[in-house]
Coordinates of C-alpha atoms in Angstrom, one line a residue:
Chain A
M1 CA 103.3 124.3 121.4
Q2 CA 101.8 124.5 117.5
E3 CA 104.3 121.6 115.9
F4 CA 103.1 119.6 118.9
L5 CA 99.4 120.5 118.3
Q6 CA 99.9 119.6 114.7
Q7 CA 101.4 116.2 115.5
L8 CA 98.7 115.7 118.2
V9 CA 96.3 115.7 115.0
N10 CA 98.1 113.4 112.7
G11 CA 98.3 111.3 115.9
I12 CA 94.8 110.8 116.3
V13 CA 93.8 110.9 112.7
W14 CA 96.8 107.6 112.3
G15 CA 95.4 106.4 115.8
S16 CA 91.6 106.7 114.4
A17 CA 93.0 103.6 111.8
Y18 CA 94.0 101.4 114.8
A19 CA 91.1 101.6 116.3
L20 CA 89.0 100.5 114.0
I21 CA 91.2 97.2 113.3
A22 CA 92.1 96.9 117.2
L23 CA 87.9 96.5 117.5
G24 CA 88.1 93.7 115.1
Y25 CA 91.0 92.2 117.1
T26 CA 88.9 93.2 120.6
M27 CA 86.0 91.3 119.3
V28 CA 87.2 88.0 118.1
Y29 CA 89.6 87.6 121.6
G30 CA 86.5 88.5 123.4
I31 CA 84.3 85.7 121.7
L32 CA 87.2 83.2 120.7
R33 CA 90.1 84.1 122.7
L34 CA 91.9 83.6 119.6
I35 CA 94.6 86.4 118.5
N36 CA 93.4 86.5 115.0
F37 CA 96.5 87.1 113.1
A38 CA 94.9 87.1 110.0
H39 CA 93.3 90.6 110.5
G40 CA 95.5 92.4 109.3
D41 CA 95.6 90.8 105.9
V42 CA 91.9 90.7 106.1
Y43 CA 92.6 94.2 106.3
M44 CA 95.0 94.0 103.2
A45 CA 92.4 92.0 101.0
G46 CA 89.9 95.1 101.7
A47 CA 92.4 97.6 100.9
Y48 CA 92.7 95.7 97.4
V49 CA 88.9 94.9 96.9
A50 CA 88.6 98.8 97.2
F51 CA 91.4 99.2 94.6
F52 CA 90.0 97.2 91.9
T53 CA 86.4 98.6 92.9
A54 CA 87.5 102.2 92.4
G55 CA 89.2 101.1 89.3
A56 CA 86.4 99.6 87.8
L57 CA 84.2 102.6 88.8
G58 CA 86.8 105.1 87.2
G59 CA 85.9 108.6 87.2
L60 CA 82.4 107.8 88.9
A61 CA 84.5 106.7 92.5
M62 CA 86.1 110.1 92.1
G63 CA 85.5 113.2 93.6
S64 CA 82.1 112.4 95.0
P65 CA 81.4 111.2 98.9
A66 CA 78.7 109.1 97.1
G67 CA 81.3 107.2 95.0
A68 CA 83.8 106.8 98.0
L69 CA 81.2 105.7 100.3
V70 CA 80.2 102.9 97.3
V71 CA 83.7 101.5 97.0
M72 CA 83.8 102.1 101.4
L73 CA 80.7 99.7 101.7
I74 CA 82.2 97.2 98.9
A75 CA 85.6 97.0 100.5
M76 CA 83.8 96.9 104.0
S77 CA 81.5 93.5 102.2
G78 CA 84.8 92.1 100.9
S79 CA 86.4 92.0 104.0
G80 CA 83.4 90.7 105.6
L81 CA 82.9 88.1 103.4
L82 CA 86.5 87.1 103.7
G83 CA 86.4 87.2 108.0
Y84 CA 83.2 85.0 107.5
G85 CA 85.5 82.2 105.3
I86 CA 88.0 82.0 107.8
E87 CA 86.1 81.7 111.0
R88 CA 83.9 79.0 108.8
I89 CA 86.7 77.0 107.4
V90 CA 89.6 77.0 109.7
Y91 CA 88.5 78.2 113.2
R92 CA 85.4 76.7 113.4
P93 CA 86.8 73.0 113.3
L94 CA 89.1 74.1 115.5
R95 CA 86.8 75.4 118.0
A96 CA 87.4 72.4 120.6
A97 CA 91.2 72.5 119.9
P98 CA 93.7 73.8 122.7
R99 CA 94.5 76.9 121.8
L100 CA 97.9 76.7 120.8
T101 CA 96.8 74.6 118.1
L102 CA 94.5 77.8 117.1
L103 CA 97.0 80.2 117.5
I104 CA 99.1 78.3 115.1
A105 CA 96.7 77.7 112.6
A106 CA 95.7 81.8 112.7
I107 CA 99.3 82.5 111.7
G108 CA 99.1 80.1 109.2
V109 CA 95.9 81.6 107.2
S110 CA 97.5 84.8 107.7
L111 CA 101.0 83.7 105.7
F112 CA 98.6 82.2 103.2
L113 CA 96.3 85.4 102.5
E114 CA 100.1 87.2 102.4
Y115 CA 101.9 84.9 100.4
S116 CA 98.5 84.4 97.4
A117 CA 98.3 88.3 97.4
Q118 CA 101.6 88.4 97.2
L119 CA 101.3 85.7 93.7
A120 CA 97.5 87.3 92.9
F121 CA 99.0 90.7 92.9
G122 CA 102.6 91.2 92.2
S123 CA 104.9 92.7 95.0
E124 CA 104.8 95.7 93.5
P125 CA 103.3 98.5 95.7
R126 CA 99.7 99.9 93.8
L127 CA 98.9 103.9 94.4
F128 CA 95.5 103.8 95.8
P129 CA 93.7 106.3 94.1
Q130 CA 93.0 109.7 95.9
L131 CA 89.0 109.3 96.6
V132 CA 88.4 112.2 98.0
P133 CA 90.3 115.4 96.5
A134 CA 92.7 117.0 99.6
R135 CA 91.6 120.2 100.8
T136 CA 91.8 122.1 104.3
V137 CA 89.1 122.5 106.1
V138 CA 90.6 123.8 109.4
S139 CA 93.7 126.8 110.0
A140 CA 93.6 127.6 112.9
C141 CA 96.6 128.2 115.6
G142 CA 98.7 127.7 113.1
V143 CA 97.1 123.6 113.2
V144 CA 96.0 122.4 110.1
I145 CA 93.2 119.5 109.3
S146 CA 92.4 118.5 105.8
N147 CA 89.3 117.0 104.6
Q148 CA 91.0 113.8 104.6
Q149 CA 92.2 113.9 107.8
A150 CA 88.6 115.0 109.2
I151 CA 86.9 112.1 107.1
I152 CA 88.9 109.3 108.8
V153 CA 88.4 110.9 112.2
A154 CA 84.4 111.3 111.6
V155 CA 84.4 107.7 109.7
S156 CA 85.9 106.0 112.8
L157 CA 83.7 107.3 115.2
A158 CA 80.9 107.1 113.5
L159 CA 82.0 103.4 113.3
G160 CA 82.6 102.9 116.6
L161 CA 79.6 104.0 117.8
G162 CA 77.4 102.2 115.7
L163 CA 79.5 99.0 116.7
Q164 CA 78.8 100.5 120.3
F165 CA 75.1 100.4 119.5
I166 CA 74.9 97.0 117.7
I167 CA 76.7 95.5 121.0
H168 CA 74.3 97.1 123.5
H169 CA 70.9 97.9 121.9
T170 CA 70.2 95.0 120.1
S171 CA 69.6 91.2 120.1
M172 CA 72.8 90.0 118.3
G173 CA 74.5 92.7 120.6
R174 CA 73.2 90.5 123.5
A175 CA 73.8 87.3 122.4
M176 CA 77.2 88.5 121.2
R177 CA 78.0 89.5 125.3
A178 CA 76.9 86.2 126.0
V179 CA 78.6 84.2 124.0
S180 CA 81.9 85.9 125.2
F181 CA 80.7 85.8 129.0
D182 CA 80.3 81.8 129.1
R183 CA 80.0 80.1 125.3
E184 CA 78.4 77.2 126.7
A185 CA 75.7 79.0 129.3
A186 CA 74.4 81.1 126.0
S187 CA 73.9 78.0 124.1
L188 CA 72.0 76.5 126.8
M189 CA 69.8 79.7 126.3
G190 CA 69.1 79.0 122.9
V191 CA 71.7 81.3 121.9
N192 CA 72.9 80.0 117.8
V193 CA 76.7 80.2 119.0
D194 CA 77.4 79.6 115.5
R195 CA 75.9 82.6 114.2
V196 CA 76.7 84.6 116.6
I197 CA 80.8 84.0 116.0
S198 CA 80.2 84.4 112.7
F199 CA 78.4 87.6 112.5
T200 CA 81.1 89.1 115.8
F201 CA 84.1 88.1 112.7
V202 CA 81.9 89.6 109.7
L203 CA 81.3 92.7 111.8
G204 CA 85.3 92.7 112.6
S205 CA 86.5 92.2 109.4
A206 CA 83.7 94.9 107.7
L207 CA 85.4 97.5 110.0
A208 CA 89.1 96.7 108.8
G209 CA 87.8 97.0 105.6
A210 CA 86.5 100.6 106.1
A211 CA 89.9 101.3 108.0
A212 CA 91.8 99.9 104.3
V213 CA 90.0 102.6 102.4
L214 CA 90.6 105.1 105.6
V215 CA 94.3 104.6 105.3
P216 CA 95.1 105.2 101.9
M217 CA 93.9 108.4 101.7
N218 CA 97.2 109.7 104.4
N219 CA 99.4 107.1 102.5
P220 CA 98.2 105.3 98.9
Q221 CA 100.4 102.5 98.6
I222 CA 99.1 99.3 98.7
L223 CA 101.2 95.9 99.0
P224 CA 100.3 92.3 99.8
F225 CA 102.4 93.0 103.2
M226 CA 100.3 96.2 104.2
G227 CA 98.3 94.4 106.5
V228 CA 101.6 92.8 108.6
Q229 CA 102.5 96.0 110.6
P230 CA 99.4 97.5 111.2
G231 CA 97.9 93.8 112.2
L232 CA 100.8 93.3 115.1
K233 CA 100.5 97.3 115.9
A234 CA 96.4 97.3 116.1
F235 CA 96.8 94.4 118.4
V236 CA 99.0 96.0 120.3
A237 CA 96.9 98.4 120.8
A238 CA 93.8 95.9 121.9
V239 CA 95.7 94.8 124.1
L240 CA 97.0 98.4 125.6
G241 CA 93.5 99.0 126.2
G242 CA 92.2 95.7 127.6
I243 CA 91.7 93.2 124.9
G244 CA 87.4 92.2 124.7
N245 CA 86.7 96.1 125.6
V246 CA 85.3 97.7 122.9
W247 CA 86.0 102.0 124.1
G248 CA 89.6 100.4 125.5
A249 CA 90.5 99.4 121.7
I250 CA 89.8 102.8 120.4
A251 CA 91.3 104.6 123.5
G252 CA 94.7 102.6 122.6
G253 CA 94.5 102.8 119.2
L254 CA 94.3 106.5 119.3
L255 CA 97.1 106.3 122.0
M256 CA 99.2 104.0 120.1
G257 CA 98.6 106.4 116.9
I258 CA 99.7 109.2 119.1
A259 CA 102.6 108.0 120.2
E260 CA 103.9 107.1 116.8
I261 CA 103.5 110.1 115.6
M262 CA 105.4 111.6 118.6
V263 CA 108.4 109.1 118.4
V264 CA 108.9 110.2 114.3
G265 CA 108.1 113.8 115.2
Y266 CA 110.6 114.6 118.2
L267 CA 113.0 111.2 117.8
A268 CA 113.5 109.3 114.9
S269 CA 111.2 107.3 112.1
S270 CA 113.6 104.5 112.3
Y271 CA 112.1 104.1 115.9
R272 CA 108.4 103.7 115.5
D273 CA 108.0 100.4 115.1
G274 CA 110.2 100.0 117.8
I275 CA 108.0 102.3 120.2
V276 CA 104.8 100.4 119.2
F277 CA 106.6 96.8 120.8
A278 CA 108.5 98.8 123.7
I279 CA 104.7 99.7 125.2
L280 CA 103.6 96.2 124.4
I281 CA 106.5 94.6 126.7
V282 CA 106.0 97.5 129.3
V283 CA 102.0 96.6 129.2
L284 CA 102.3 93.4 129.4
I285 CA 105.1 93.2 132.3
V286 CA 103.1 95.9 134.4
K287 CA 99.7 95.3 133.6
P288 CA 99.0 92.5 131.4
T289 CA 95.2 93.3 131.3
G290 CA 95.5 96.9 129.7
L291 CA 93.8 99.9 130.5
F292 CA 90.9 99.3 130.7
G293 CA 90.7 95.2 130.9
S294 CA 88.6 93.7 133.4
P295 CA 91.3 91.6 135.9
V296 CA 91.4 87.4 134.1
T297 CA 91.5 85.2 136.6
D298 CA 92.9 82.3 134.2
R299 CA 95.1 83.2 131.0
A300 CA 95.9 80.2 130.2
Chain B
M1 CA 123.7 58.2 123.5
L2 CA 127.1 59.8 121.8
R3 CA 129.9 58.2 123.2
G4 CA 133.7 58.0 122.2
G5 CA 133.3 55.8 119.6
K6 CA 130.6 57.8 118.2
A7 CA 132.1 61.1 119.0
L8 CA 135.3 60.6 117.4
L9 CA 133.2 59.4 114.3
V10 CA 131.5 62.6 114.0
L11 CA 134.7 64.3 114.4
G12 CA 136.8 62.4 111.9
L13 CA 133.8 62.8 108.8
L14 CA 133.8 66.6 109.7
L15 CA 137.6 66.9 109.6
L16 CA 137.7 64.7 106.4
L17 CA 134.6 67.2 105.1
Q18 CA 136.5 70.1 106.0
L19 CA 139.2 69.0 104.0
T20 CA 137.7 67.7 101.1
V21 CA 134.7 69.9 100.4
D22 CA 134.2 73.6 99.3
P23 CA 132.4 75.2 101.4
N24 CA 130.9 77.9 99.2
H25 CA 129.8 75.1 96.6
Y26 CA 126.5 75.5 96.0
V27 CA 125.5 72.0 97.6
S28 CA 127.3 72.7 100.7
R29 CA 126.0 76.1 100.6
V30 CA 122.3 74.5 101.0
L31 CA 123.7 71.5 103.7
L32 CA 124.7 74.6 105.5
L33 CA 122.0 76.5 105.8
S34 CA 119.8 73.4 106.5
C35 CA 122.5 73.8 109.3
F36 CA 121.0 76.7 110.6
S37 CA 117.8 75.6 110.3
V38 CA 118.6 72.6 112.7
M39 CA 119.8 74.8 115.6
L40 CA 117.3 77.0 115.3
A41 CA 114.4 74.4 115.0
V42 CA 115.7 72.2 118.0
S43 CA 116.9 74.5 120.2
L44 CA 113.0 76.4 119.6
N45 CA 111.4 72.7 120.7
I46 CA 113.0 73.6 123.9
I47 CA 110.6 76.2 124.4
N48 CA 107.4 75.2 122.5
G49 CA 107.9 71.4 122.7
Y50 CA 109.4 70.4 126.1
A51 CA 108.0 73.1 127.6
G52 CA 105.1 73.7 126.1
Q53 CA 105.5 77.9 126.1
F54 CA 104.7 79.6 123.2
S55 CA 107.5 81.6 121.6
I56 CA 107.5 83.5 118.3
G57 CA 110.3 85.7 118.7
H58 CA 113.4 83.2 118.1
A59 CA 114.7 85.2 115.1
G60 CA 115.0 88.0 117.8
F61 CA 118.0 85.5 119.8
Y62 CA 119.6 84.5 116.7
A63 CA 120.3 88.1 116.0
V64 CA 121.7 88.7 118.9
G65 CA 123.8 86.3 118.6
A66 CA 124.7 86.8 114.9
Y67 CA 125.3 90.7 115.6
T68 CA 127.1 90.0 119.1
G69 CA 129.3 87.1 117.3
A70 CA 129.9 89.9 114.0
S71 CA 131.1 92.4 116.4
L72 CA 133.5 90.4 118.5
S73 CA 135.2 89.3 115.3
H74 CA 134.9 92.4 113.0
F75 CA 136.3 95.0 116.3
G76 CA 137.7 92.6 118.6
R77 CA 139.7 90.5 115.8
E78 CA 142.8 93.0 116.2
W79 CA 143.2 93.1 119.7
M80 CA 143.3 89.1 120.0
E81 CA 145.6 89.0 117.2
A82 CA 147.6 91.5 119.1
S83 CA 147.6 90.5 122.8
L84 CA 146.9 86.4 122.4
G85 CA 149.9 86.4 119.9
L86 CA 146.9 85.1 117.0
A87 CA 148.5 86.2 113.9
S88 CA 151.3 83.8 114.3
F89 CA 149.5 81.0 114.5
P90 CA 148.2 79.2 111.2
A91 CA 145.5 80.8 109.6
W92 CA 143.0 77.9 110.6
L93 CA 143.6 77.8 113.9
A94 CA 143.4 81.9 114.3
D95 CA 139.9 82.0 112.5
S96 CA 139.0 79.0 114.6
A97 CA 139.8 81.0 117.8
V98 CA 137.7 83.9 116.5
L99 CA 134.8 81.7 115.4
L100 CA 135.3 80.2 118.8
A101 CA 135.3 83.4 120.4
A102 CA 132.5 84.6 118.4
V103 CA 130.0 82.0 119.2
V104 CA 130.4 81.9 122.9
A105 CA 130.2 85.9 123.2
G106 CA 127.0 85.7 121.1
S107 CA 125.4 82.3 122.9
V108 CA 126.3 84.5 126.0
A109 CA 124.6 87.2 125.0
A110 CA 121.6 85.6 123.6
A111 CA 121.0 83.6 126.7
V112 CA 121.1 86.8 129.0
A113 CA 118.3 88.0 126.3
G114 CA 116.7 84.6 127.1
F115 CA 116.7 85.4 130.9
I116 CA 115.1 88.9 130.4
V117 CA 112.3 87.2 128.2
G118 CA 112.4 84.4 130.2
L119 CA 111.4 86.3 132.8
P120 CA 108.0 88.3 132.3
S121 CA 107.0 85.2 130.8
L122 CA 106.1 83.4 134.4
R123 CA 103.6 86.2 134.2
L124 CA 102.3 85.7 130.6
R125 CA 100.3 82.3 129.3
G126 CA 99.4 80.8 126.0
D127 CA 99.0 83.6 123.3
Y128 CA 99.7 86.5 125.6
L129 CA 103.7 85.5 126.3
A130 CA 103.7 84.8 122.1
I131 CA 102.7 88.3 121.6
A132 CA 105.4 88.8 124.2
T133 CA 108.4 87.5 122.5
L134 CA 106.7 88.5 119.2
G135 CA 107.1 92.1 120.7
F136 CA 110.8 91.4 121.6
G137 CA 111.6 89.9 118.6
E138 CA 110.8 93.0 116.4
L139 CA 112.2 95.2 118.9
I140 CA 115.5 93.8 118.7
R141 CA 115.9 94.6 114.7
V142 CA 114.4 97.7 115.5
I143 CA 117.7 97.9 118.1
F144 CA 119.8 96.9 115.6
I145 CA 118.7 99.2 113.1
N146 CA 119.5 102.1 115.0
I147 CA 123.0 100.9 116.1
D148 CA 125.1 102.9 113.3
R149 CA 128.3 101.2 114.6
V150 CA 127.4 97.5 113.6
G151 CA 125.6 99.3 109.9
G152 CA 122.1 99.9 110.8
A153 CA 119.4 99.3 108.0
R154 CA 122.0 98.8 105.4
G155 CA 124.0 95.6 107.1
F156 CA 127.4 94.7 108.9
S157 CA 129.9 93.3 106.8
I158 CA 132.5 91.5 108.6
A159 CA 135.5 89.2 107.3
P160 CA 133.6 85.6 106.8
I161 CA 135.4 82.2 108.0
N162 CA 132.8 79.6 106.5
S163 CA 133.7 76.3 108.3
I164 CA 132.1 73.0 107.4
F165 CA 133.6 71.6 110.6
W166 CA 132.2 73.8 113.2
I167 CA 129.2 74.3 112.2
G168 CA 128.9 70.8 111.7
L169 CA 130.2 70.2 115.2
F170 CA 127.8 72.9 116.9
T171 CA 125.2 71.2 115.0
V172 CA 125.7 68.2 116.0
G173 CA 126.2 68.9 119.5
I174 CA 123.3 70.9 120.1
V175 CA 120.9 67.7 118.4
W176 CA 122.6 65.8 121.2
L177 CA 122.5 68.2 123.7
S178 CA 118.8 68.6 122.9
R179 CA 118.2 64.5 122.4
N180 CA 119.6 64.5 125.6
L181 CA 117.8 66.7 127.7
L182 CA 114.4 65.0 127.1
N183 CA 115.0 62.3 129.4
S184 CA 117.1 63.9 131.9
R185 CA 115.9 65.3 135.6
Q186 CA 115.5 68.7 133.5
G187 CA 113.7 67.9 130.6
R188 CA 111.3 65.3 132.4
A189 CA 110.2 68.5 134.6
L190 CA 110.2 70.7 131.3
Q191 CA 107.4 67.9 129.9
A192 CA 105.9 67.6 133.4
L193 CA 104.8 71.4 133.3
R194 CA 104.2 71.6 130.3
D195 CA 101.1 69.1 130.7
D196 CA 99.8 70.5 134.0
E197 CA 101.6 73.4 135.5
T198 CA 99.5 73.1 138.6
A199 CA 100.0 69.4 139.1
A200 CA 104.4 70.0 138.0
S201 CA 104.4 72.3 141.3
V202 CA 102.3 70.2 143.9
L203 CA 104.9 67.2 142.5
G204 CA 107.7 70.0 143.8
I205 CA 109.2 71.4 140.4
N206 CA 110.4 74.4 140.1
I207 CA 108.3 76.3 137.7
T208 CA 110.3 79.1 137.6
S209 CA 113.4 78.3 137.4
Y210 CA 112.8 75.8 134.7
K211 CA 110.7 78.1 132.6
V212 CA 113.4 80.7 132.6
M213 CA 115.6 77.9 132.2
A214 CA 114.4 76.5 128.6
F215 CA 114.3 80.0 127.6
V216 CA 117.9 80.6 128.3
L217 CA 119.1 77.1 126.8
S218 CA 117.3 77.6 123.9
A219 CA 118.5 81.6 123.3
A220 CA 121.9 80.4 123.7
M221 CA 121.8 77.8 121.1
A222 CA 120.0 80.1 118.9
G223 CA 123.0 82.9 120.0
C224 CA 125.1 79.8 118.9
A225 CA 123.6 79.5 115.3
G226 CA 123.1 83.6 115.1
A227 CA 127.6 83.8 115.6
L228 CA 128.3 81.0 113.2
Y229 CA 125.8 82.2 110.6
A230 CA 127.3 85.7 111.1
H231 CA 130.5 83.9 109.4
F232 CA 129.1 82.1 107.3
D233 CA 128.3 84.8 104.7
G234 CA 130.0 87.7 106.6
Y235 CA 127.0 89.8 106.2
L236 CA 124.5 90.4 108.6
Q237 CA 121.3 92.5 107.7
P238 CA 118.8 92.9 110.7
D239 CA 115.6 92.7 108.4
S240 CA 117.0 89.2 107.7
F241 CA 115.9 88.5 111.6
N242 CA 112.2 89.4 110.7
F243 CA 108.7 88.1 112.1
I244 CA 108.8 86.3 108.8
R245 CA 112.2 84.5 110.0
S246 CA 110.6 83.5 113.6
I247 CA 107.4 82.2 111.8
E248 CA 109.6 79.7 109.6
I249 CA 111.5 78.4 112.1
I250 CA 107.6 77.7 114.5
I251 CA 106.7 76.1 110.6
M252 CA 109.8 73.4 111.0
V253 CA 108.8 73.0 115.1
V254 CA 105.2 72.7 114.3
L255 CA 105.4 70.3 111.2
G256 CA 108.2 68.5 112.8
G257 CA 106.1 68.0 115.6
L258 CA 105.9 69.7 118.9
G259 CA 108.0 68.5 121.6
S260 CA 110.1 65.8 119.1
T261 CA 113.8 66.7 118.2
T262 CA 113.8 64.1 115.6
G263 CA 110.7 65.8 114.4
A264 CA 112.4 69.7 114.2
V265 CA 115.5 68.5 112.2
I266 CA 113.8 66.2 109.8
A267 CA 111.2 69.0 109.1
A268 CA 114.3 72.1 108.9
V269 CA 116.2 69.9 106.4
V270 CA 113.8 69.6 104.0
L271 CA 112.0 73.0 104.5
T272 CA 115.2 74.3 103.5
V273 CA 116.2 71.5 101.4
L274 CA 113.2 71.7 99.3
P275 CA 112.8 75.5 97.8
E276 CA 116.3 74.7 96.7
T277 CA 115.1 71.7 94.7
L278 CA 111.9 73.2 93.7
R279 CA 113.7 77.2 92.8
E280 CA 110.7 77.3 89.6
F281 CA 108.0 77.1 92.2
A282 CA 109.4 79.4 94.6
D283 CA 106.5 82.0 94.1
Y284 CA 104.1 79.0 95.6
R285 CA 106.6 78.3 98.7
M286 CA 105.0 80.2 101.2
V287 CA 102.0 80.0 99.9
I288 CA 102.4 75.7 99.7
Y289 CA 103.9 76.4 103.7
S290 CA 101.4 78.2 105.2
A291 CA 98.8 76.0 104.0
L292 CA 100.6 72.8 105.1
L293 CA 100.4 74.7 108.6
V294 CA 96.9 75.2 108.5
I295 CA 96.1 71.7 107.5
C296 CA 98.3 70.4 109.3
M297 CA 96.5 72.1 112.2
L298 CA 93.5 70.9 111.1
V299 CA 94.1 67.5 110.5
R300 CA 97.3 66.5 113.1
P301 CA 98.1 69.0 115.3
Q302 CA 100.7 67.2 117.1
G303 CA 102.9 67.6 113.7
L304 CA 103.7 64.8 111.5
L305 CA 106.1 62.8 114.2
G306 CA 104.5 63.8 117.0
T307 CA 106.8 63.7 120.5
S308 CA 108.5 60.3 119.2
E309 CA 111.7 60.1 118.7
F310 CA 114.2 58.3 116.3
S311 CA 117.0 56.1 118.3
W312 CA 119.1 53.3 117.0
A313 CA 118.2 51.4 119.5
S314 CA 114.4 51.0 118.6
L315 CA 115.7 50.3 115.0
R316 CA 117.8 47.4 116.6
S317 CA 114.6 46.0 118.5
R318 CA 112.5 46.7 115.4
G319 CA 110.3 43.3 114.7
K320 CA 111.4 41.7 118.5
E321 CA 109.4 44.0 120.1
T322 CA 105.9 45.4 119.1
G323 CA 107.3 49.1 118.8
G324 CA 108.4 50.5 115.5
G325 CA 111.4 53.2 115.2
L326 CA 109.2 55.4 115.0
A327 CA 106.7 54.5 117.7

């Protein structure tokens, strides 16, 4: 029981990161009906931005919460900028193109980012510095929670709530919902569709950038291909929760993280990737709209 | 298209190559590798090009074929030698029998996998289907990593049977089959459902069975390529059938022109040979490919050849009629 609770905690921590990345997928899908394959690589880019920022700040960034916050904000801006650029250069000219064309382009962008990063930073893993030294904050009933784990969950939760606020209580959020509902009608009502879509990309990418600072607290290796698996899994999380649905993405991410950690804890770590894709296939066959998704009449 | 005379010519040529060329020479290795790419690209083109479905887990079928074929020849060879008296045959004949058995087994296993993936695809369209096939491809890889009998993550070594004749023959056969499929009743049905599913079903085309057929056929071809590949080096590793491998096959099909077998063949050969000749630019290879893919989607989304095909007849009639060889 004690071990189960500990695994549950670890799963929630791990899942929070998936949830943050999944939010970007779900927002972009909601608004463009596009699986943004490059999203995982935006996350990777965020990690490199954070890595070099932390390196440049040196001792200033270490150990102090303010320093960590600065690193995170810079990583979020970097990812956001990259997301904006990708949308502006590749996806916008293809907006009227068939969806498969867009999907192939997204795969192309993803590969381009991965291999460019490999070219620029080398394929050697880099060790992310410890922004916040590890310390146990809770130790009850044999369950141990470190301050890093607490930070990961708290920051993810805060960003999720912030996003929810933006979507439901600001005029930009209303415009986003309108564009996702009916792009043409929204544009007739005076919504600047291009701006709204750009904003969505920036927001989603910035969340991935935040995840890129949080995850290395647990797993400090950063690599050019580090975004591939988390990207795929976060996408699965978004589908699991019902793509286009913000709370669905968060719930899906948490479930995915818990499932993965449980498999590692109770079965074998070599099945850890398998469980995710098994879940995906079952969800797609049984309920393609996901747990919280609204029924879609035409998914073509 | 490939009647008696030409078929004999191909057979003769392949036999000649088999007898005179060293299959382990660098140049023949590269060309044989491009044969595998051709088989994969042409087979994927049936799903993605002809039928208009979008599969990004093709390496999964390839892996199923490779592992099934390899297992058969590794664990079954002794049995075949004992019960069929293979041991008394000349070595090349025994090898060919084992290889053929492996190819058949690999194709059948991959076809079964294709059927299993094809079925849910009836409910899924576009990017949902894409992501389901991706999931399948990754799942297959994870499964092979966890089967210890076939080496798990360490890889699986078997006795290699490297045969120019058989690899060449199956490559030609797959290209021929796929090319003839295009204008057959089935091929036209696939194209009809690609262009408009509703209209096709109104015209009496059984969407369900044709989609599954496209998956089964394509998977069987990839499985055949896999079984041959398993014997090419005699070494398999689950990670060589990963997502990137599937993507490479897609790049070939898309750049060649979705729906064009000719395009798939050309792109497969070029994209396999080119990196070998440009070794010093190896680091830039995938950067350039991916940039090409994006640019191609922006500038010419139908691929370099579109859906046009090469044929001798149109080459001969060039000049007489308005259409060119690659109209």
